[in-house]
Amino acid sequence: ILEGEGPDEIDAEPDDGVYIYGLFMEAARWDRETAHITDSLPGKMIEKMPMIHFMPKEDFKIDPEDYASPLYKTSLRAGVLSTTGQSTNFVLYVSIPSKETPDIWVQRAAALLCMLDDWAEEMVFIKFHALENITNLQTTDKWFTIQTSHLS
């Protein structure tokens, strides 16, 4: 995990591997001062991660003292099982340095996410603030459309 926050802070491409930018951490955060995973700040369940340098290594094994954080495409953490037996939402495990035993982060369900589900936040707003105004709800396999009579 790099110190740089974004691609504008990198002068050149890596000699090997790839820089990844735009991931999020849920149920924990990356402490930029200590360079370790740590507790979330009060009221912040999701934090943006700094850039990560992914380097290919043959037969890579995560250090047992590091947290093997699952990386998911979305925060739903659910997907269809593929022919390999893994969820289609799961991407890979990322080795994250930890001062605590990795079991703590497993119990807290800390994970990295490729994207946030902004539509889910909109749904919560609609559910709590305008549920009585919904006149028609249509769903498809992945998306839904809501027609409302009035949103205040």
Backbone as ProteinMPNN parsed JSONL, in Angstrom:
{"seq_chain_A": "ILEGEGPDEIDAEPDDGVYIYGLFMEAARWDRETAHITDSLPGKMIEKMPMIHFMPKEDFKIDPEDYASPLYKTSLRAGVLSTTGQSTNFVLYVSIPSKETPDIWVQRAAALLCMLDDWAEEMVFIKFHALENITNLQTTDKWFTIQTSHLS", "coords_chain_A": {"N_chain_A": [[0.867, -1.17, 0.0], [0.672, 2.105, -0.964], [2.018, 5.416, -0.207], [1.011, 7.5, -1.647], [-1.992, 9.172, -2.577], [-3.417, 9.369, -4.941], [-3.442, 8.979, -8.584], [-2.171, 11.214, -9.676], [-0.017, 11.684, -8.093], [2.003, 10.029, -8.783], [4.972, 9.54, -10.526], [5.954, 7.825, -12.507], [5.24, 4.762, -14.295], [4.988, 1.521, -12.694], [7.838, -0.71, -12.436], [7.205, -3.36, -12.439], [4.11, -5.088, -12.202], [1.069, -3.381, -11.178], [-0.462, -0.234, -10.462], [-3.159, 0.367, -8.343], [-6.008, 2.305, -7.95], [-8.672, 3.854, -6.191], [-10.063, 2.085, -4.572], [-12.083, 1.038, -1.762], [-12.354, 0.757, 1.819], [-14.228, -1.179, 3.998], [-15.704, -1.329, 7.231], [-13.365, -0.989, 8.598], [-10.257, 0.859, 8.547], [-7.505, 2.285, 6.689], [-4.709, 3.257, 8.33], [-2.903, 5.973, 7.72], [-0.703, 7.091, 8.972], [0.523, 5.091, 10.606], [0.687, 3.023, 8.866], [-0.938, 0.693, 8.865], [-3.816, -1.498, 9.132], [-6.679, -0.369, 10.871], [-9.144, 0.512, 13.421], [-12.337, 1.753, 12.329], [-13.196, 5.218, 11.993], [-15.384, 6.996, 14.233], [-18.706, 6.874, 13.1], [-18.034, 6.512, 10.421], [-18.203, 4.136, 8.22], [-17.076, 3.405, 5.844], [-14.073, 3.945, 4.146], [-11.865, 5.672, 1.943], [-9.238, 4.125, 0.178], [-5.637, 4.487, -0.067], [-3.454, 4.45, -2.98], [-2.615, 1.213, -4.262], [0.001, -1.006, -4.847], [0.022, -3.625, -6.862], [1.774, -6.529, -7.239], [2.822, -9.129, -9.315], [3.419, -12.398, -8.147], [4.785, -15.582, -8.054], [3.174, -18.34, -6.616], [2.344, -16.921, -4.281], [2.113, -16.28, -0.833], [0.225, -15.078, 1.819], [1.468, -13.195, 4.509], [1.206, -14.536, 7.744], [0.771, -12.738, 9.81], [-0.359, -10.576, 8.638], [-3.478, -9.134, 7.521], [-5.642, -10.913, 5.512], [-7.406, -9.465, 3.45], [-10.555, -9.663, 1.949], [-11.381, -8.712, -1.367], [-14.048, -7.221, -2.882], [-16.324, -6.809, -5.643], [-18.654, -5.284, -5.226], [-20.422, -3.88, -2.379], [-22.306, -5.655, -1.58], [-21.447, -8.213, -1.207], [-22.231, -10.654, -2.096], [-22.849, -13.127, -4.532], [-23.214, -15.061, -7.529], [-22.298, -18.444, -7.476], [-19.469, -19.384, -9.212], [-18.135, -21.583, -11.778], [-15.766, -22.28, -10.631], [-16.288, -22.394, -7.999], [-16.17, -20.124, -6.464], [-17.518, -16.969, -5.403], [-19.006, -14.759, -7.757], [-18.744, -12.132, -7.132], [-16.517, -11.842, -5.572], [-13.099, -10.893, -5.736], [-10.221, -11.085, -5.097], [-7.801, -11.884, -2.485], [-6.255, -9.431, -0.442], [-3.201, -8.587, 0.929], [-2.853, -7.025, 3.955], [-1.061, -5.065, 6.164], [-1.116, -5.482, 9.724], [-1.41, -4.542, 13.136], [-2.828, -5.853, 14.968], [-4.179, -9.126, 15.699], [-5.062, -10.966, 12.801], [-7.569, -12.202, 12.992], [-9.303, -10.47, 14.317], [-10.077, -8.616, 12.386], [-11.401, -10.255, 10.646], [-13.595, -11.021, 12.218], [-14.844, -8.556, 12.396], [-15.627, -8.223, 9.869], [-14.168, -6.795, 7.949], [-13.403, -5.452, 4.784], [-12.257, -4.922, 1.413], [-13.52, -2.86, -1.21], [-14.495, -2.512, -4.607], [-16.27, -0.673, -5.587], [-18.78, 1.665, -4.519], [-22.155, 1.342, -3.428], [-24.054, 3.493, -4.455], [-26.681, 3.712, -5.338], [-28.029, 2.218, -3.462], [-27.998, 3.847, -1.216], [-29.68, 5.852, -2.135], [-32.02, 4.382, -2.302], [-32.49, 3.857, 0.414], [-33.053, 6.452, 1.253], [-35.428, 6.916, -0.19], [-36.995, 4.867, 0.863], [-37.278, 5.575, 3.576], [-38.164, 8.215, 3.5], [-40.045, 8.633, 1.507], [-41.769, 6.536, 1.059], [-44.544, 6.238, 1.041], [-45.215, 7.498, -1.294], [-44.602, 5.985, -3.499], [-45.645, 4.732, -6.549], [-45.321, 2.811, -8.48], [-43.292, -0.028, -8.938], [-40.74, -1.466, -10.656], [-38.78, -4.258, -11.522], [-35.711, -5.641, -12.744], [-33.277, -8.099, -13.7], [-30.887, -6.949, -12.64], [-31.298, -4.23, -12.117], [-33.547, -1.64, -11.039], [-36.566, 0.239, -11.386], [-38.15, 3.091, -10.178], [-41.182, 4.682, -9.877], [-42.539, 7.656, -8.809], [-45.128, 9.473, -7.106], [-44.718, 11.873, -5.869], [-41.9, 13.438, -4.541], [-40.637, 14.702, -1.601]], "CA_chain_A": [[0.0, 0.0, 0.0], [1.539, 3.256, -1.173], [1.7, 6.646, 0.514], [0.281, 8.386, -2.546], [-3.447, 9.037, -2.543], [-4.016, 9.294, -6.265], [-2.526, 8.791, -9.708], [-1.413, 12.433, -9.96], [1.164, 11.703, -7.224], [2.948, 9.042, -9.302], [5.744, 10.102, -11.632], [6.191, 6.845, -13.56], [4.576, 3.477, -14.09], [5.857, 0.596, -11.953], [8.668, -1.617, -13.238], [6.476, -4.629, -12.5], [2.816, -4.986, -11.537], [0.139, -2.317, -11.546], [-0.987, 0.592, -9.377], [-4.625, 0.374, -8.296], [-6.525, 3.476, -7.25], [-10.127, 3.955, -6.158], [-10.685, 1.076, -3.71], [-12.627, 1.49, -0.479], [-12.306, -0.231, 2.892], [-15.448, -1.175, 4.807], [-15.622, -1.88, 8.584], [-12.036, -0.687, 9.124], [-9.634, 1.896, 7.717], [-6.059, 2.254, 6.564], [-4.09, 4.357, 9.067], [-1.819, 6.457, 6.882], [0.457, 7.411, 9.807], [1.187, 3.88, 11.087], [0.706, 2.076, 7.743], [-1.593, -0.549, 9.295], [-5.268, -1.475, 9.236], [-7.103, 0.013, 12.214], [-10.586, 0.697, 13.581], [-13.004, 2.845, 11.627], [-13.495, 6.399, 12.792], [-16.81, 7.012, 14.58], [-19.646, 7.333, 12.078], [-17.526, 6.298, 9.061], [-18.059, 2.707, 7.962], [-16.32, 3.197, 4.611], [-12.988, 4.908, 3.934], [-11.147, 5.517, 0.682], [-7.877, 3.609, 0.331], [-4.621, 5.056, -0.956], [-3.096, 3.557, -4.083], [-2.0, -0.049, -3.902], [0.844, -1.561, -5.902], [-0.131, -5.075, -6.991], [2.906, -7.122, -7.939], [2.634, -10.567, -9.515], [4.412, -13.285, -7.538], [4.424, -16.982, -8.194], [2.882, -19.036, -5.354], [2.344, -15.939, -3.201], [1.458, -16.632, 0.431], [0.06, -13.91, 2.679], [2.118, -13.292, 5.817], [0.174, -14.855, 8.738], [0.528, -11.579, 10.674], [-1.147, -9.618, 7.856], [-4.889, -9.476, 7.307], [-5.992, -11.285, 4.144], [-8.677, -8.785, 3.221], [-11.226, -9.968, 0.686], [-11.739, -7.595, -2.234], [-15.304, -7.509, -3.562], [-16.74, -5.84, -6.654], [-19.645, -4.411, -4.603], [-20.569, -4.086, -0.938], [-23.314, -6.671, -1.299], [-20.691, -9.395, -0.793], [-22.944, -11.854, -2.535], [-22.771, -13.329, -5.965], [-23.505, -16.406, -7.985], [-21.113, -19.285, -7.467], [-18.984, -19.7, -10.552], [-17.722, -22.981, -11.938], [-14.61, -22.514, -9.76], [-16.777, -22.499, -6.628], [-16.072, -18.838, -5.793], [-18.544, -15.992, -5.729], [-18.679, -13.871, -8.87], [-18.504, -10.812, -6.565], [-15.197, -11.882, -4.958], [-12.02, -10.676, -6.695], [-9.016, -11.719, -4.576], [-7.397, -11.461, -1.139], [-5.194, -8.436, -0.436], [-2.413, -8.623, 2.164], [-2.84, -5.71, 4.595], [-0.365, -5.113, 7.445], [-1.964, -5.289, 10.898], [-0.783, -4.661, 14.457], [-3.712, -6.768, 15.693], [-4.308, -10.439, 15.069], [-5.99, -10.876, 11.665], [-8.904, -12.679, 13.365], [-10.127, -9.313, 14.707], [-10.646, -8.014, 11.174], [-12.357, -11.238, 10.127], [-14.803, -10.893, 13.052], [-15.485, -7.269, 12.085], [-16.008, -8.303, 8.455], [-13.465, -5.763, 7.182], [-13.197, -5.869, 3.399], [-12.033, -3.902, 0.401], [-14.581, -2.796, -2.216], [-14.151, -1.824, -5.853], [-17.2, 0.435, -5.806], [-19.826, 1.858, -3.522], [-23.504, 1.166, -3.958], [-24.76, 4.756, -4.252], [-28.11, 3.512, -5.538], [-28.588, 1.693, -2.218], [-28.238, 5.003, -0.361], [-30.877, 6.496, -2.65], [-33.153, 3.548, -1.918], [-32.759, 4.099, 1.83], [-33.729, 7.74, 1.323], [-36.792, 6.726, -0.677], [-37.709, 4.001, 1.791], [-37.607, 6.247, 4.823], [-38.728, 9.545, 3.344], [-41.074, 8.785, 0.493], [-42.354, 5.231, 0.776], [-45.964, 6.362, 0.75], [-45.4, 8.119, -2.596], [-44.257, 5.083, -4.593], [-46.841, 4.272, -7.25], [-45.013, 1.651, -9.318], [-41.936, -0.528, -8.774], [-40.427, -2.468, -11.664], [-37.433, -4.788, -11.327], [-35.11, -6.522, -13.737], [-32.276, -8.931, -13.038], [-29.872, -6.207, -11.901], [-31.662, -2.846, -11.844], [-34.951, -1.404, -10.769], [-37.068, 1.577, -11.707], [-39.198, 3.514, -9.247], [-41.947, 5.841, -10.262], [-43.138, 8.244, -7.607], [-46.116, 10.51, -7.351], [-44.142, 13.13, -5.394], [-40.821, 13.318, -3.559], [-40.419, 15.988, -0.934]], "C_chain_A": [[0.908, 1.226, 0.0], [1.119, 4.453, -0.322], [0.859, 7.582, -0.336], [-1.214, 8.109, -2.542], [-4.066, 8.847, -3.915], [-2.984, 9.2, -7.359], [-1.696, 10.03, -10.042], [-0.156, 12.542, -9.093], [2.229, 10.702, -7.672], [3.637, 9.631, -10.528], [5.919, 9.137, -12.798], [5.437, 5.567, -13.259], [5.531, 2.542, -13.35], [6.686, -0.262, -12.916], [7.966, -2.951, -13.441], [5.156, -4.432, -11.769], [2.001, -3.81, -12.029], [-0.252, -1.535, -10.302], [-2.509, 0.58, -9.469], [-5.068, 1.547, -7.434], [-8.049, 3.435, -7.266], [-10.807, 2.869, -5.346], [-11.162, 1.707, -2.414], [-12.47, 0.373, 0.539], [-13.558, -0.062, 3.751], [-15.178, -1.881, 6.131], [-14.233, -1.759, 9.201], [-11.492, 0.461, 8.276], [-8.131, 1.683, 7.682], [-5.516, 3.474, 7.282], [-2.846, 4.789, 8.304], [-0.56, 6.784, 7.686], [1.221, 6.158, 10.232], [1.331, 2.819, 10.001], [0.202, 0.7, 8.169], [-3.105, -0.374, 9.217], [-5.629, -1.141, 10.683], [-8.612, 0.216, 12.236], [-11.106, 1.867, 12.752], [-13.152, 4.031, 12.569], [-14.982, 6.401, 13.109], [-17.668, 7.6, 13.458], [-19.184, 7.136, 10.644], [-17.274, 4.818, 8.852], [-17.192, 2.42, 6.74], [-15.306, 4.318, 4.454], [-12.325, 4.633, 2.59], [-9.719, 5.056, 0.983], [-6.901, 4.409, -0.517], [-4.319, 4.068, -2.081], [-2.402, 2.31, -3.551], [-1.207, -0.549, -5.106], [0.692, -3.075, -5.871], [1.028, -5.595, -7.83], [2.679, -8.616, -8.099], [3.779, -11.352, -8.872], [3.908, -14.712, -7.671], [4.264, -17.61, -6.816], [2.924, -18.104, -4.147], [1.56, -16.449, -1.996], [1.402, -15.378, 1.283], [0.73, -14.188, 4.017], [1.034, -13.549, 6.865], [-0.131, -13.71, 9.7], [-0.265, -10.496, 9.959], [-2.589, -10.096, 7.77], [-5.105, -9.76, 5.824], [-7.375, -10.72, 3.847], [-9.298, -9.218, 1.907], [-11.529, -8.67, -0.065], [-12.97, -8.016, -3.01], [-15.587, -6.442, -4.608], [-17.703, -4.824, -6.051], [-19.746, -4.734, -3.116], [-21.611, -5.143, -0.595], [-22.688, -7.974, -0.822], [-21.405, -10.698, -1.128], [-22.817, -11.943, -4.045], [-23.123, -14.766, -6.283], [-22.212, -17.205, -7.908], [-20.729, -19.631, -8.896], [-18.587, -21.171, -10.626], [-16.501, -23.313, -11.086], [-15.028, -22.662, -8.305], [-16.665, -21.207, -5.84], [-17.184, -17.918, -6.264], [-18.082, -15.116, -6.885], [-18.435, -12.447, -8.39], [-17.112, -10.726, -5.934], [-14.124, -11.732, -6.029], [-10.765, -11.431, -6.257], [-8.788, -11.282, -3.136], [-6.228, -10.498, -1.266], [-4.512, -8.481, 0.926], [-2.307, -7.212, 2.735], [-2.143, -5.827, 5.951], [-1.29, -4.755, 8.615], [-1.138, -5.405, 12.171], [-1.573, -5.636, 15.329], [-3.672, -8.14, 15.015], [-5.323, -10.334, 13.929], [-7.415, -11.336, 11.994], [-9.841, -11.54, 13.754], [-10.823, -8.732, 13.482], [-11.624, -8.953, 10.489], [-13.672, -11.108, 10.891], [-15.556, -9.613, 12.747], [-15.918, -7.182, 10.625], [-15.401, -7.169, 7.634], [-13.18, -6.295, 5.781], [-12.888, -4.664, 2.536], [-13.135, -4.009, -0.653], [-14.085, -2.051, -3.443], [-15.053, -0.614, -6.093], [-18.203, 0.499, -4.673], [-21.174, 1.717, -4.198], [-24.325, 2.42, -3.686], [-26.259, 4.594, -4.426], [-28.762, 2.986, -4.268], [-28.877, 2.825, -1.254], [-29.488, 5.744, -0.817], [-32.119, 5.703, -2.267], [-33.508, 3.748, -0.451], [-33.494, 5.422, 1.986], [-35.18, 7.589, 0.9], [-37.601, 5.914, 0.327], [-38.162, 4.757, 3.031], [-38.332, 7.576, 4.651], [-39.879, 9.636, 2.353], [-41.769, 7.474, 0.165], [-43.827, 5.342, 0.394], [-46.232, 6.936, -0.636], [-45.08, 7.203, -3.762], [-45.534, 4.539, -5.223], [-46.579, 3.031, -8.088], [-43.552, 1.261, -9.109], [-41.716, -1.644, -9.785], [-39.004, -2.957, -11.426], [-37.011, -5.6, -12.536], [-34.084, -7.356, -12.99], [-31.324, -8.133, -12.169], [-30.317, -4.815, -11.468], [-33.156, -2.732, -11.575], [-35.305, 0.026, -11.129], [-38.191, 1.894, -10.723], [-39.878, 4.747, -9.813], [-42.622, 6.372, -9.008], [-44.153, 9.289, -7.988], [-45.582, 11.869, -6.906], [-43.042, 12.812, -4.394], [-40.623, 14.675, -2.913], [-39.088, 16.012, -0.239]], "O_chain_A": [[1.792, 1.365, 0.846], [0.01, 4.495, 0.211], [0.079, 8.372, 0.195], [-1.646, 6.957, -2.507], [-5.125, 8.232, -4.04], [-1.786, 9.325, -7.104], [-0.624, 9.907, -10.634], [0.683, 13.409, -9.338], [3.25, 10.547, -7.003], [2.991, 10.148, -11.439], [6.022, 9.565, -13.948], [5.044, 5.314, -12.121], [6.745, 2.747, -13.375], [6.287, -0.505, -14.055], [8.112, -3.591, -14.482], [5.099, -3.673, -10.802], [2.202, -3.305, -13.133], [-0.361, -2.101, -9.214], [-3.076, 0.762, -10.547], [-4.563, 1.751, -6.33], [-8.647, 3.023, -8.26], [-12.028, 2.737, -5.419], [-10.699, 2.778, -2.022], [-12.454, -0.806, 0.185], [-13.9, 1.044, 4.172], [-14.505, -2.911, 6.161], [-13.962, -2.375, 10.232], [-12.182, 0.973, 7.395], [-7.562, 0.995, 8.529], [-5.818, 4.605, 6.9], [-1.857, 4.059, 8.248], [0.541, 6.757, 7.135], [2.452, 6.161, 10.218], [2.024, 1.821, 10.198], [0.823, -0.322, 7.878], [-3.613, 0.747, 9.234], [-4.954, -1.585, 11.612], [-9.278, 0.107, 11.207], [-10.394, 2.842, 12.511], [-13.223, 3.868, 13.787], [-15.773, 5.863, 12.334], [-17.385, 8.681, 12.941], [-19.884, 7.556, 9.722], [-16.236, 4.301, 9.266], [-16.638, 1.329, 6.609], [-15.636, 5.494, 4.609], [-12.239, 3.483, 2.158], [-9.081, 5.537, 1.919], [-7.274, 4.949, -1.559], [-4.877, 2.971, -2.116], [-1.704, 2.344, -2.538], [-1.689, -0.516, -6.238], [1.181, -3.732, -4.953], [1.24, -5.17, -8.965], [2.374, -9.302, -7.123], [4.951, -11.011, -9.034], [2.737, -14.997, -7.424], [5.118, -17.433, -5.947], [3.479, -18.459, -3.107], [0.464, -16.989, -2.144], [2.41, -14.692, 1.452], [0.583, -15.268, 4.588], [0.026, -12.842, 6.875], [-1.182, -13.709, 10.34], [-0.791, -9.59, 10.604], [-2.886, -11.282, 7.92], [-4.782, -8.926, 4.978], [-8.384, -11.413, 3.977], [-8.651, -9.151, 0.862], [-11.889, -7.66, 0.54], [-12.96, -9.03, -3.709], [-15.14, -5.302, -4.476], [-17.591, -3.63, -6.329], [-19.216, -5.744, -2.654], [-21.775, -5.487, 0.576], [-23.327, -8.751, -0.112], [-21.178, -11.723, -0.485], [-22.693, -10.931, -4.734], [-23.305, -15.584, -5.382], [-21.145, -16.691, -8.242], [-21.548, -20.106, -9.682], [-18.697, -21.905, -9.644], [-16.221, -24.485, -10.838], [-14.206, -23.019, -7.461], [-17.023, -21.177, -4.662], [-17.718, -18.063, -7.363], [-16.903, -14.773, -6.98], [-17.961, -11.619, -9.168], [-16.582, -9.625, -5.778], [-14.205, -12.348, -7.091], [-10.297, -12.319, -6.969], [-9.496, -10.413, -2.625], [-5.325, -10.703, -2.078], [-5.178, -8.421, 1.96], [-1.752, -6.314, 2.102], [-2.579, -6.602, 6.802], [-2.126, -3.858, 8.516], [-0.265, -6.268, 12.273], [-1.051, -6.174, 16.305], [-3.185, -8.277, 13.892], [-6.349, -9.672, 14.085], [-8.366, -10.904, 11.343], [-11.05, -11.637, 13.541], [-12.007, -8.398, 13.529], [-12.564, -8.508, 9.83], [-14.743, -11.087, 10.284], [-16.784, -9.584, 12.831], [-16.505, -6.187, 10.2], [-16.046, -6.642, 6.727], [-12.768, -7.443, 5.613], [-13.216, -3.53, 2.885], [-13.621, -5.1, -0.951], [-13.343, -1.075, -3.33], [-14.642, 0.356, -6.73], [-18.44, -0.481, -3.967], [-21.307, 1.947, -5.4], [-25.184, 2.428, -2.804], [-27.036, 5.26, -3.742], [-29.932, 3.275, -4.015], [-29.882, 2.789, -0.543], [-30.27, 6.212, 0.01], [-33.154, 6.285, -1.944], [-34.686, 3.803, -0.099], [-34.448, 5.515, 2.758], [-36.074, 8.095, 1.579], [-38.756, 6.235, 0.607], [-39.295, 4.597, 3.484], [-39.039, 8.017, 5.557], [-40.618, 10.621, 2.358], [-42.311, 7.331, -0.931], [-44.3, 4.616, -0.48], [-47.365, 6.873, -1.114], [-45.266, 7.597, -4.913], [-46.387, 3.968, -4.545], [-47.506, 2.274, -8.38], [-42.673, 2.123, -9.104], [-42.424, -2.65, -9.771], [-38.113, -2.151, -11.157], [-37.837, -6.168, -13.25], [-34.034, -7.315, -11.761], [-30.978, -8.573, -11.073], [-29.749, -4.268, -10.523], [-33.921, -3.651, -11.865], [-34.446, 0.906, -11.169], [-39.067, 1.067, -10.472], [-39.226, 5.725, -10.178], [-43.208, 5.61, -8.239], [-44.064, 9.913, -9.046], [-45.937, 12.897, -7.482], [-43.241, 11.998, -3.492], [-40.46, 15.681, -3.602], [-38.732, 17.016, 0.378]]}, "name": "protein", "num_of_chains": 1, "seq": "ILEGEGPDEIDAEPDDGVYIYGLFMEAARWDRETAHITDSLPGKMIEKMPMIHFMPKEDFKIDPEDYASPLYKTSLRAGVLSTTGQSTNFVLYVSIPSKETPDIWVQRAAALLCMLDDWAEEMVFIKFHALENITNLQTTDKWFTIQTSHLS"}
